[in-house]
XYZ file of C-alpha atoms in Angstrom:
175
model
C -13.266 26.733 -29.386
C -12.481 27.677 -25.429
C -9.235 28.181 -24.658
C -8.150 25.298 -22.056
C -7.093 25.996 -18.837
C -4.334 24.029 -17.832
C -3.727 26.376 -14.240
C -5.652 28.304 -12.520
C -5.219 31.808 -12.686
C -5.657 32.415 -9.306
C -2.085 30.534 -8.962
C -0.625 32.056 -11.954
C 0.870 35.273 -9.911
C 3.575 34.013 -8.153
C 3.535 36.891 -5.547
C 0.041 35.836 -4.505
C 0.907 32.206 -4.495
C 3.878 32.765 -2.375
C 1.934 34.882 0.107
C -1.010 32.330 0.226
C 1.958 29.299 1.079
C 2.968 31.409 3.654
C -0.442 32.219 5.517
C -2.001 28.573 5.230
C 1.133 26.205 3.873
C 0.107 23.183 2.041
C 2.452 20.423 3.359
C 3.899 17.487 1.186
C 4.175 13.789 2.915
C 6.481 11.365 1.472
C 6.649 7.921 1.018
C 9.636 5.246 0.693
C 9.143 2.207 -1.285
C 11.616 -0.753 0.072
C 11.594 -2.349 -3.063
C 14.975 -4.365 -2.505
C 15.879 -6.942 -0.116
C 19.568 -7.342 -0.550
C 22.348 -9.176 1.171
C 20.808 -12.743 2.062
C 18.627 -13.932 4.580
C 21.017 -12.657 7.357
C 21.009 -9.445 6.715
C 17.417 -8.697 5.162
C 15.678 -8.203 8.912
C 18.706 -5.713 9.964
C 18.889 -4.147 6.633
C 15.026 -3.174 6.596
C 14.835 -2.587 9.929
C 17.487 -0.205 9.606
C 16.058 1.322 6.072
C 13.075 1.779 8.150
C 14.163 4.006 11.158
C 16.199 6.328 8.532
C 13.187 6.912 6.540
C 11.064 7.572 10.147
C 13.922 9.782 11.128
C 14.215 11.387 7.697
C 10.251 12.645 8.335
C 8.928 10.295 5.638
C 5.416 9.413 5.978
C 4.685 6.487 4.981
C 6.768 2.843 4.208
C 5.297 0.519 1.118
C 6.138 -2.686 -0.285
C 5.383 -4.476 -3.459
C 2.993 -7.619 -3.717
C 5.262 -9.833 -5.973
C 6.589 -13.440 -5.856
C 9.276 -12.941 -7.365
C 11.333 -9.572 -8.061
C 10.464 -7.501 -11.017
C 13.225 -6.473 -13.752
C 13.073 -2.920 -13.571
C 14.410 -3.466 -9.678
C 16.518 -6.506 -10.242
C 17.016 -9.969 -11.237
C 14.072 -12.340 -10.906
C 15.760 -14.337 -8.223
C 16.709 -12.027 -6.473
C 15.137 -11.688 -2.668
C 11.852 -10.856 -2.655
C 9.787 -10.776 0.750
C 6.166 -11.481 1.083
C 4.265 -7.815 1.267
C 2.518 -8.512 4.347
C 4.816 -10.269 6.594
C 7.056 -7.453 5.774
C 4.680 -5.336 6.545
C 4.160 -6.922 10.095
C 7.638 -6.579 10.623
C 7.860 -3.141 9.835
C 4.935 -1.966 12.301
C 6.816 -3.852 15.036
C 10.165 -1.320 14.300
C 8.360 1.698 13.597
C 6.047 4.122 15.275
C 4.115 6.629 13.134
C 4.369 5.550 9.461
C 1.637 4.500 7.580
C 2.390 1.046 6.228
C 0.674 -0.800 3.077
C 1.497 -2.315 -0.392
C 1.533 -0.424 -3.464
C -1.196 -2.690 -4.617
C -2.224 -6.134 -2.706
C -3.283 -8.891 -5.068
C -6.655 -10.301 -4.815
C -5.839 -12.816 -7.713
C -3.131 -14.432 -5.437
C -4.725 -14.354 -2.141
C -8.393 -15.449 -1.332
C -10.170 -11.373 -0.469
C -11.060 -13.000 2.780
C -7.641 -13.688 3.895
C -5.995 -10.260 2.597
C -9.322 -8.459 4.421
C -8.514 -10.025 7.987
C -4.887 -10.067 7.101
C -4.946 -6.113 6.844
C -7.575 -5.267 9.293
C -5.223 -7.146 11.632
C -2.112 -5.078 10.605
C -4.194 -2.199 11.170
C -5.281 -3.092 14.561
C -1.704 -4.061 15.761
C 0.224 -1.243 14.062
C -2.108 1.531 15.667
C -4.184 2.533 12.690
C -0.938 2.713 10.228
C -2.113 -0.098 7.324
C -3.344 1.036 4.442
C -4.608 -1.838 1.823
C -4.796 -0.976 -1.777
C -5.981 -3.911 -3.505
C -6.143 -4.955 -6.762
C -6.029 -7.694 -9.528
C -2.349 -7.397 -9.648
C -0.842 -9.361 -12.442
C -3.481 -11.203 -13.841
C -3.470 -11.252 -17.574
C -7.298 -12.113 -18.136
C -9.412 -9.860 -18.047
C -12.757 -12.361 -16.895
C -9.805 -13.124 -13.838
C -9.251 -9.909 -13.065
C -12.395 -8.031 -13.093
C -14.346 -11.417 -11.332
C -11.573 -11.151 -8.364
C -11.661 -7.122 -8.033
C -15.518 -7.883 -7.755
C -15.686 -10.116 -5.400
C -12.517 -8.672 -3.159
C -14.443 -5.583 -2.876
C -17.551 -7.437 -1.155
C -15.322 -9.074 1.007
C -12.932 -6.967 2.191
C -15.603 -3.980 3.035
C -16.499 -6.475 6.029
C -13.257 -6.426 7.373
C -13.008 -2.336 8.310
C -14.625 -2.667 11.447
C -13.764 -6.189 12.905
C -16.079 -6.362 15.577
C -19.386 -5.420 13.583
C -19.322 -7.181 11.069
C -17.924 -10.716 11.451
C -21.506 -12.007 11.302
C -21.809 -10.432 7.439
C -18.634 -11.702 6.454
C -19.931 -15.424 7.671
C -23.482 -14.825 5.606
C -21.292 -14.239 2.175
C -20.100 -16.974 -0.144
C -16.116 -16.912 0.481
C-alpha cells in the first residue's frame, strides 16, 4: 500500500512556499452572492444597486445571483422577494463596470436553452464581456427531465457564443 499524498511536498516547507508567493504571487478573486432582496419593491433597485458598488469598491470580482422562483429556506422565507436571475443581472451590468456577472446555476428545465442562450450572449454583449452562464437542470427532481434538458441545452446554447456566426446553425436545430 502507497502512502497517499494529500500535499505536495514541494509546498510542505513553508520557507520555500513563502519565498515562491513572494517572487510570482498567486492572487485570489472573490465573488459576492446577492442572495437577498429585502425591503419591498421600493427599495430592492437602490438596495442592489448600492450592494453592488460596495462589493466593486471592496475589489470583489465577480457579482452572482440565484435562478429561483421563489426564495430558498436556508436564505429566508419562501415569500420572501426573490428577483428573476437575469433581469437582475441586466440591471447589475448597467451599475457596474468590471465585475463578472452570472447565476450560480441558470435553469434549463425552466427556461427553453434557446432563450437562456440569446438571453446570456446578450448580457454578455451589453455588459462588455462580464456574463458568465452556468447552466444546469436546476431543480428538477426526475432524472429523464433533467438529463434530457442538460442534453439538449448544451446543443443549443453552444450556438449562442459567437452571435454573428452562428445564427444560421441555431435556425437548422430542432428548438
Amino acid at each position: 500500500v502507497e502512502d497517499a499524498a494529500v500535499v505536495a511536498p514541494s509546498l510542505l516547507d513553508a520557507g520555500i512556499t513563502a519565498a515562491r508567493q513572494r517572487s510570482r504571487p498567486i492572487g485570489l478573486r472573490f465573488g459576492l452572492q446577492l442572495s437577498s432582496f429585502g425591503g419591498g419593491p421600493p427599495a430592492i433597485a437602490a438596495g442592489v444597486e448600492g450592494i453592488a458598488g460596495a462589493a466593486e469598491s471592496a475589489g470583489f470580482s465577480s457579482l452572482w445571483v440565484m435562478d429561483h422562483f421563489r426564495q430558498i429556506p436556508q436564505v429566508g422565507r419562501e415569500w420572501d422577494d426573490m428577483l428573476e436571475a437575469t433581469s437582475t443581472l441586466a440591471f447589475l451590468a448597467a451599475v457596474t463596470e468590471r465585475a463578472t456577472l452570472g447565476t450560480l446555476v441558470a435553469s434549463v428545465v425552466n427556461r427553453h436553452p434557446a432563450l437562456l442562450g440569446k438571453t446570456f450572449a446578450s448580457l454578455d454583449v451589453l455588459s462588455g464581456g462580464r456574463a458568465v452562464s452556468p447552466s444546469g437542470p436546476g431543480e428538477a427532481t426526475d432524472q429523464r427531465t433533467r438529463c434530457c434538458a442538460s442534453t439538449k441545452a448544451m446543443c443549443i446554447s453552444s450556438c449562442f457564443w459567437s452571435i454573428s456566426s452562428r445564427v444560421a446553425e441555431v435556425k437548422r436545430r430542432s428548438l
